[in-house]
Tab-separated table of C-alpha atoms and ligand atoms in Angstrom:
chain	number	residue	atom	x	y	z
E	1	MET	CA	185.588	-59.927	95.989
E	2	ALA	CA	182.965	-62.468	95.091
E	3	ILE	CA	179.466	-61.371	96.099
E	4	ASN	CA	176.433	-62.929	95.070
E	5	TRP	CA	173.410	-60.419	94.945
E	6	PHE	CA	170.874	-62.822	94.867
E	7	PRO	CA	169.933	-63.173	91.262
E	8	GLY	CA	166.632	-64.003	91.793
E	9	HIS	CA	165.599	-60.831	93.707
E	10	MET	CA	167.725	-58.691	91.472
E	11	HIS	CA	165.475	-59.886	88.584
E	12	LYS	CA	162.390	-59.139	90.506
E	13	ALA	CA	163.168	-55.771	91.295
E	14	ARG	CA	164.276	-55.200	87.518
E	15	LYS	CA	160.879	-56.533	86.110
E	16	GLU	CA	158.829	-54.583	88.519
E	17	ILE	CA	160.941	-51.510	88.060
E	18	LYS	CA	160.600	-51.944	84.038
E	19	LYS	CA	157.036	-52.272	84.484
E	20	VAL	CA	156.512	-49.357	86.412
E	21	MET	CA	158.993	-46.980	84.909
E	22	PRO	CA	157.319	-45.723	81.560
E	23	GLN	CA	154.353	-44.798	83.638
E	24	MET	CA	156.281	-42.182	85.632
E	25	ASP	CA	156.279	-38.782	84.815
E	26	LEU	CA	159.729	-37.830	86.560
E	27	ILE	CA	162.448	-40.133	88.638
E	28	ILE	CA	164.065	-39.263	91.826
E	29	GLU	CA	167.124	-40.806	92.686
E	30	VAL	CA	168.381	-40.686	96.318
E	31	LEU	CA	172.563	-40.547	95.761
E	32	ASP	CA	175.211	-40.708	98.607
E	33	ALA	CA	177.363	-36.994	97.704
E	34	ARG	CA	180.254	-39.158	99.305
E	35	ILE	CA	179.895	-41.559	96.518
E	36	PRO	CA	177.709	-40.014	93.744
E	37	PHE	CA	178.887	-43.067	91.595
E	38	SER	CA	179.077	-45.959	93.320
E	39	SER	CA	175.586	-45.157	95.292
E	40	GLU	CA	173.862	-44.463	91.504
E	41	ASN	CA	171.758	-47.402	90.762
E	42	PRO	CA	172.501	-49.817	87.524
E	43	LEU	CA	168.971	-49.610	86.321
E	44	VAL	CA	168.293	-45.812	86.215
E	45	PRO	CA	170.562	-45.394	82.867
E	46	ALA	CA	169.732	-48.290	81.767
E	47	LEU	CA	165.628	-48.506	82.200
E	48	ARG	CA	165.158	-44.208	82.397
E	49	GLN	CA	164.658	-44.028	78.623
E	50	ASN	CA	163.564	-39.885	78.160
E	51	THR	CA	162.315	-39.790	81.844
E	52	PRO	CA	163.609	-37.056	83.319
E	53	VAL	CA	165.778	-37.606	86.958
E	54	ILE	CA	166.440	-35.568	90.000
E	55	LYS	CA	169.490	-36.950	91.354
E	56	VAL	CA	169.461	-36.064	95.030
E	57	LEU	CA	173.259	-35.853	96.545
E	58	ASN	CA	172.062	-36.803	100.087
E	59	LYS	CA	174.213	-36.717	103.159
E	60	ARG	CA	176.008	-33.225	102.025
E	61	ASP	CA	177.095	-32.846	105.399
E	62	LEU	CA	179.267	-35.255	105.471
E	63	ALA	CA	180.730	-34.770	101.724
E	64	ASP	CA	183.786	-32.379	100.485
E	65	PRO	CA	182.016	-29.135	99.255
E	66	ALA	CA	184.042	-28.632	96.259
E	67	VAL	CA	183.967	-32.538	95.004
E	68	THR	CA	179.910	-32.400	95.704
E	69	ALA	CA	180.281	-29.484	93.050
E	70	GLN	CA	181.851	-30.614	90.503
E	71	TRP	CA	179.410	-34.171	90.692
E	72	GLN	CA	176.608	-31.878	90.296
E	73	ALA	CA	178.028	-30.367	87.188
E	74	SER	CA	179.055	-33.827	85.685
E	75	LEU	CA	175.886	-35.179	86.345
E	76	GLU	CA	173.824	-32.301	84.759
E	77	ARG	CA	175.575	-32.861	81.604
E	78	ASP	CA	172.902	-35.773	80.960
E	79	LYS	CA	169.982	-34.817	79.352
E	80	GLY	CA	167.122	-34.563	81.544
E	81	VAL	CA	169.140	-34.643	84.538
E	82	ARG	CA	169.408	-32.215	87.470
E	83	ALA	CA	171.137	-32.563	90.540
E	84	ILE	CA	170.926	-31.037	93.487
E	85	THR	CA	172.318	-31.206	97.358
E	86	LEU	CA	170.707	-31.843	100.173
E	87	ASP	CA	170.752	-33.280	104.358
E	88	HIS	CA	167.980	-34.576	106.557
E	89	GLN	CA	168.186	-30.688	108.618
E	90	HIS	CA	166.979	-28.822	105.359
E	91	ARG	CA	163.412	-29.720	104.959
E	92	ASP	CA	162.424	-26.562	102.913
E	93	GLU	CA	165.052	-27.420	100.421
E	94	ALA	CA	163.591	-30.836	100.271
E	95	MET	CA	159.843	-29.244	100.011
E	96	ALA	CA	161.846	-27.724	96.698
E	97	ILE	CA	162.417	-30.857	95.107
E	98	LEU	CA	158.236	-31.110	94.283
E	99	LYS	CA	158.250	-27.704	92.971
E	100	LEU	CA	161.426	-28.617	90.786
E	101	ALA	CA	159.405	-32.094	89.837
E	102	ARG	CA	156.702	-29.731	88.588
E	103	GLU	CA	159.028	-27.175	86.752
E	104	MET	CA	161.312	-30.274	85.135
E	105	THR	CA	157.363	-31.726	83.659
E	106	ALA	CA	156.070	-28.314	82.998
E	107	HIS	CA	156.311	-28.509	79.553
E	108	ARG	CA	154.172	-31.863	79.470
E	109	ASN	CA	151.107	-29.619	80.773
E	110	LEU	CA	150.433	-31.853	84.165
E	111	GLU	CA	149.908	-29.155	86.034
E	112	ARG	CA	146.364	-30.351	87.034
E	113	SER	CA	146.207	-33.814	87.009
E	114	ALA	CA	148.716	-35.997	89.808
E	115	LEU	CA	152.811	-36.405	89.370
E	116	ARG	CA	153.675	-39.382	89.150
E	117	VAL	CA	157.322	-39.754	90.972
E	118	MET	CA	159.086	-42.777	91.241
E	119	ILE	CA	161.962	-42.600	93.986
E	120	LEU	CA	164.975	-45.228	93.939
E	121	GLY	CA	168.068	-45.373	96.029
E	122	ILE	CA	170.022	-48.361	97.355
E	123	PRO	CA	170.166	-48.654	101.028
E	124	ASN	CA	171.505	-46.632	103.557
E	125	VAL	CA	171.581	-43.154	101.092
E	126	GLY	CA	168.842	-41.822	103.391
E	127	LYS	CA	165.519	-42.607	101.002
E	128	SER	CA	163.540	-43.272	103.959
E	129	THR	CA	164.475	-39.844	105.908
E	130	LEU	CA	163.548	-37.962	102.701
E	131	ILE	CA	160.241	-39.754	101.954
E	132	ASN	CA	159.560	-39.246	105.997
E	133	THR	CA	160.476	-35.465	105.285
E	134	LEU	CA	158.390	-35.129	101.991
E	135	ALA	CA	154.864	-36.880	103.525
E	136	GLY	CA	155.390	-35.058	106.894
E	137	ARG	CA	155.019	-38.093	108.613
E	138	THR	CA	156.276	-41.581	109.393
E	139	ILE	CA	156.144	-44.291	106.262
E	140	ALA	CA	157.215	-47.681	106.525
E	141	LYS	CA	159.829	-48.612	105.153
E	142	THR	CA	159.643	-50.810	101.792
E	143	GLY	CA	161.383	-53.691	101.900
E	144	ASN	CA	165.232	-53.395	101.493
E	145	GLU	CA	166.631	-56.598	102.265
E	146	PRO	CA	166.745	-59.229	100.032
E	147	ALA	CA	164.524	-61.831	101.956
E	148	VAL	CA	161.834	-59.183	102.680
E	149	THR	CA	158.768	-58.719	99.398
E	150	ARG	CA	156.786	-56.225	99.922
E	151	ALA	CA	154.129	-54.521	97.964
E	152	GLN	CA	155.036	-50.810	96.168
E	153	GLN	CA	153.886	-48.310	97.731
E	154	ILE	CA	152.010	-45.202	96.496
E	155	ILE	CA	152.720	-42.423	99.034
E	156	LYS	CA	150.585	-38.714	98.359
E	157	LEU	CA	152.533	-35.337	98.904
E	158	PRO	CA	151.762	-31.864	98.601
E	159	ASP	CA	151.377	-30.469	95.463
E	160	ASN	CA	149.470	-33.504	93.418
E	161	VAL	CA	152.498	-35.713	93.774
E	162	LEU	CA	152.225	-39.454	94.288
E	163	LEU	CA	155.486	-40.560	95.184
E	164	TYR	CA	155.883	-44.287	94.335
E	165	ASP	CA	158.575	-46.020	96.281
E	166	THR	CA	159.125	-49.537	94.795
E	167	PRO	CA	160.162	-52.238	96.600
E	168	GLY	CA	163.026	-54.807	95.905
E	169	PHE	CA	166.571	-54.727	97.066
E	170	LEU	CA	168.266	-52.346	95.136
E	171	TRP	CA	171.614	-53.480	94.616
E	172	PRO	CA	174.640	-51.509	94.515
E	173	LYS	CA	177.091	-51.203	91.820
E	174	LEU	CA	179.925	-53.525	92.567
E	175	SER	CA	182.357	-53.211	89.519
E	176	PRO	CA	185.027	-51.814	89.296
E	177	GLU	CA	186.116	-53.182	92.528
E	178	ALA	CA	186.713	-49.813	94.387
E	179	CYS	CA	183.134	-49.137	94.240
E	180	GLY	CA	182.053	-51.952	96.476
E	181	TYR	CA	184.750	-50.469	98.977
E	182	ARG	CA	183.648	-47.270	99.198
E	183	LEU	CA	180.148	-48.566	99.399
E	184	ALA	CA	181.650	-50.296	102.447
E	185	VAL	CA	182.839	-47.272	103.719
E	186	THR	CA	180.012	-45.079	103.772
E	187	GLY	CA	178.394	-48.090	105.413
E	188	ALA	CA	175.849	-49.187	102.672
E	189	ILE	CA	177.443	-52.852	102.553
E	190	ARG	CA	177.633	-54.257	105.635
E	191	ALA	CA	180.723	-55.534	107.285
E	192	ALA	CA	180.056	-59.325	106.643
E	193	VAL	CA	180.077	-58.752	102.950
E	194	ILE	CA	183.552	-57.556	102.479
E	195	GLU	CA	186.238	-57.930	105.414
E	196	PHE	CA	186.052	-55.383	107.852
E	197	ASP	CA	189.426	-54.631	108.283
E	198	ASP	CA	190.083	-54.709	104.766
E	199	VAL	CA	187.583	-51.968	104.397
E	200	ALA	CA	189.459	-49.508	106.735
E	201	LEU	CA	192.592	-50.458	105.359
E	202	PHE	CA	191.446	-48.960	101.989
E	203	ALA	CA	189.630	-45.762	103.678
E	204	ALA	CA	193.464	-45.044	105.472
E	205	GLU	CA	195.369	-45.330	101.951
E	206	TYR	CA	192.504	-42.892	100.317
E	207	LEU	CA	192.546	-40.647	103.016
E	208	LEU	CA	196.610	-40.518	103.273
E	209	GLN	CA	196.405	-39.789	99.447
E	210	ALA	CA	193.545	-37.473	99.329
E	211	TYR	CA	192.595	-35.583	102.635
E	212	PRO	CA	195.974	-36.067	104.399
E	213	GLU	CA	195.260	-33.406	106.650
E	214	ALA	CA	192.429	-34.621	107.942
E	215	LEU	CA	194.219	-37.709	108.979
E	216	ARG	CA	197.030	-35.774	110.666
E	217	ASP	CA	194.966	-33.880	112.497
E	218	ARG	CA	192.249	-36.236	113.533
E	219	TYR	CA	195.036	-38.658	114.910
E	220	ASP	CA	197.780	-36.388	115.125
E	221	LEU	CA	200.183	-37.994	112.962
E	222	ASP	CA	203.266	-36.102	112.217
E	223	PRO	CA	205.092	-37.037	110.163
E	224	LEU	CA	202.382	-39.124	108.055
E	225	PRO	CA	203.033	-42.284	107.603
E	226	ALA	CA	203.919	-43.947	104.180
E	227	ASP	CA	201.214	-46.240	103.645
E	228	GLY	CA	197.564	-47.179	104.754
E	229	LEU	CA	198.955	-50.178	107.328
E	230	GLY	CA	201.888	-47.934	108.300
E	231	VAL	CA	198.868	-44.915	109.186
E	232	MET	CA	196.943	-48.362	110.990
E	233	ASP	CA	199.897	-49.008	112.908
E	234	ALA	CA	200.143	-45.004	114.162
E	235	ILE	CA	196.225	-44.541	114.831
E	236	ALA	CA	196.799	-48.026	117.587
E	237	ALA	CA	200.272	-46.079	118.873
E	238	ARG	CA	198.350	-43.031	119.490
E	239	ARG	CA	194.867	-44.383	120.842
E	240	ASN	CA	196.844	-47.085	122.800
E	241	PHE	CA	195.248	-49.819	121.492
E	242	TYR	CA	197.568	-53.012	121.812
E	243	GLY	CA	196.498	-56.842	122.293
E	244	ARG	CA	197.831	-59.730	123.689
E	245	GLY	CA	201.877	-59.464	123.968
E	246	GLY	CA	201.618	-55.743	122.721
E	247	VAL	CA	200.300	-56.434	119.146
E	248	PRO	CA	198.384	-53.125	117.276
E	249	ASP	CA	194.888	-54.165	117.579
E	250	LEU	CA	193.827	-53.217	113.723
E	251	HIS	CA	190.698	-54.562	114.349
E	252	LYS	CA	189.889	-52.012	117.159
E	253	VAL	CA	191.626	-49.526	114.937
E	254	ALA	CA	189.462	-50.481	111.732
E	255	GLU	CA	186.590	-49.926	114.540
E	256	VAL	CA	187.289	-46.265	115.396
E	257	LEU	CA	188.569	-45.092	111.971
E	258	LEU	CA	185.517	-46.455	110.013
E	259	ASN	CA	183.264	-45.152	112.989
E	260	GLU	CA	184.934	-41.615	112.885
E	261	LEU	CA	185.095	-41.280	109.055
E	262	ARG	CA	181.312	-42.425	109.021
E	263	ALA	CA	180.202	-39.494	111.763
E	264	GLY	CA	182.422	-36.887	109.751
E	265	LYS	CA	184.527	-36.389	112.832
E	266	LEU	CA	187.460	-36.420	110.241
E	267	GLY	CA	185.519	-33.507	108.444
E	268	ARG	CA	183.786	-33.579	104.794
E	269	ILE	CA	185.229	-36.293	102.614
E	270	SER	CA	184.304	-37.440	99.246
E	271	LEU	CA	185.334	-40.802	98.286
E	272	GLU	CA	185.377	-40.389	94.765
E	273	THR	CA	185.684	-37.711	92.165
E	274	PRO	CA	184.332	-37.314	88.291
E	275	ALA	CA	187.970	-37.216	87.100
E	276	MET	CA	189.050	-40.839	88.957
E	277	VAL	CA	185.902	-42.573	87.897
E	278	ALA	CA	186.599	-41.315	84.399
E	279	ARG	CA	190.248	-42.615	85.313
E	280	GLU	CA	188.759	-46.050	86.463
E	281	ALA	CA	186.745	-46.599	83.703
E	282	GLN	CA	189.335	-45.922	80.985
E	283	GLN	CA	191.389	-48.524	83.254
E	284	ALA	CA	188.740	-50.869	82.855
E	285	LEU	CA	188.178	-50.516	79.400
E	286	ALA	CA	192.449	-50.642	78.714
E	287	GLY	CA	192.156	-54.056	80.855
E	288	SER	CA	195.010	-52.944	82.749
E	289	PRO	CA	194.772	-53.805	86.652
E	290	GLN	CA	193.449	-51.129	88.742
E	291	ALA	CA	195.378	-49.074	91.595
S	301	GDP	P1	167.672	-45.815	103.411
S	301	GDP	O1	168.084	-47.040	103.250
S	301	GDP	O2	168.102	-45.300	102.272
S	301	GDP	O3	166.072	-45.670	103.357
S	301	GDP	O4	168.057	-44.969	104.595
S	301	GDP	P2	167.666	-44.335	105.463
S	301	GDP	O5	166.816	-43.086	105.355
S	301	GDP	O6	167.362	-45.498	106.895
S	301	GDP	O7	168.976	-43.581	106.674
S	301	GDP	C1	170.155	-44.456	106.825
S	301	GDP	C2	171.390	-43.615	107.707
S	301	GDP	O8	171.695	-41.795	107.229
S	301	GDP	C3	170.299	-43.218	109.057
S	301	GDP	O9	170.829	-42.928	110.227
S	301	GDP	C4	169.913	-41.701	108.713
S	301	GDP	O10	169.452	-41.160	109.896
S	301	GDP	C5	171.370	-40.955	108.239
S	301	GDP	N1	170.998	-40.133	107.147
S	301	GDP	C6	169.971	-39.944	106.271
S	301	GDP	N2	170.018	-38.682	105.751
S	301	GDP	C7	171.530	-37.999	106.371
S	301	GDP	C8	171.749	-36.991	105.788
S	301	GDP	O11	171.081	-36.369	105.085
S	301	GDP	N3	173.128	-36.522	106.812
S	301	GDP	C9	173.562	-37.523	107.527
S	301	GDP	N4	174.656	-36.932	107.904
S	301	GDP	N5	173.241	-39.090	107.552
S	301	GDP	C10	171.704	-38.833	107.217
């Protein structure tokens, strides 16, 4: 997967964040609960030093609750990190983040002054939605696209919190390769970057091994096919997706599978677990090819 993430923009965002980060009392990092590792911003561990972090596992309504609980426990092993779960339907829980931010910084005696909080998140994790919820109004998006350059926004929130929303394209993690695919499955990386049909095939293979019953129930696949391509063929047969000459229309299958998965129609599905990520890291270290 050869992707050019605009090194100039990456450099600029990094410089910007590096400059602002030391002035911050706390960081809110918005993650996609389905991929808490792949949606992490690589800059946070590199630049945060001792600044406390609240990791928001957002879109929890789409993720497997048991796996999300594993992630919470795993992320909180890091010093100064609290991990909470959220979805955009629960304003009260979003507002509780501000209370938690105060608690996590209480030892620093900041009660009477404004709390400076930086919010970070790669595109599509729901950062803007959360900012709007916290602010109680619609705030214009900062530039998430590589070509957009806008000034950093400082948003006044209740409880004397100042939220710093840093512009610049906050690029996602693309290594190991599986991260790129998982990001693409959630829609965080657009189809133009990775071949759409390949993304769907990746999803079909993953579902077959991690959530076979969800596949079977949604597409009435009994018995289940042996591999991802078999799953796609079987969905074509079930939904009658055939092209000219009676060939299965795999592009149509890819579109339907990914749209339905993203919309939660296959149930609550997580795309990575702490154990999977640890295994991949070991494989990368050992230099062995990834499965
Ligand atoms: P940003 O790029 O991180 O600022 O993401 P947005 O706030 O624009 O959200 C991206 C998409 O995710 C939008 O279609 C939102 O409606 C949707 N979204 C945001 N939060 C949630 C959530 O908690 N659950 C679900 N299912 N969708 C969400």
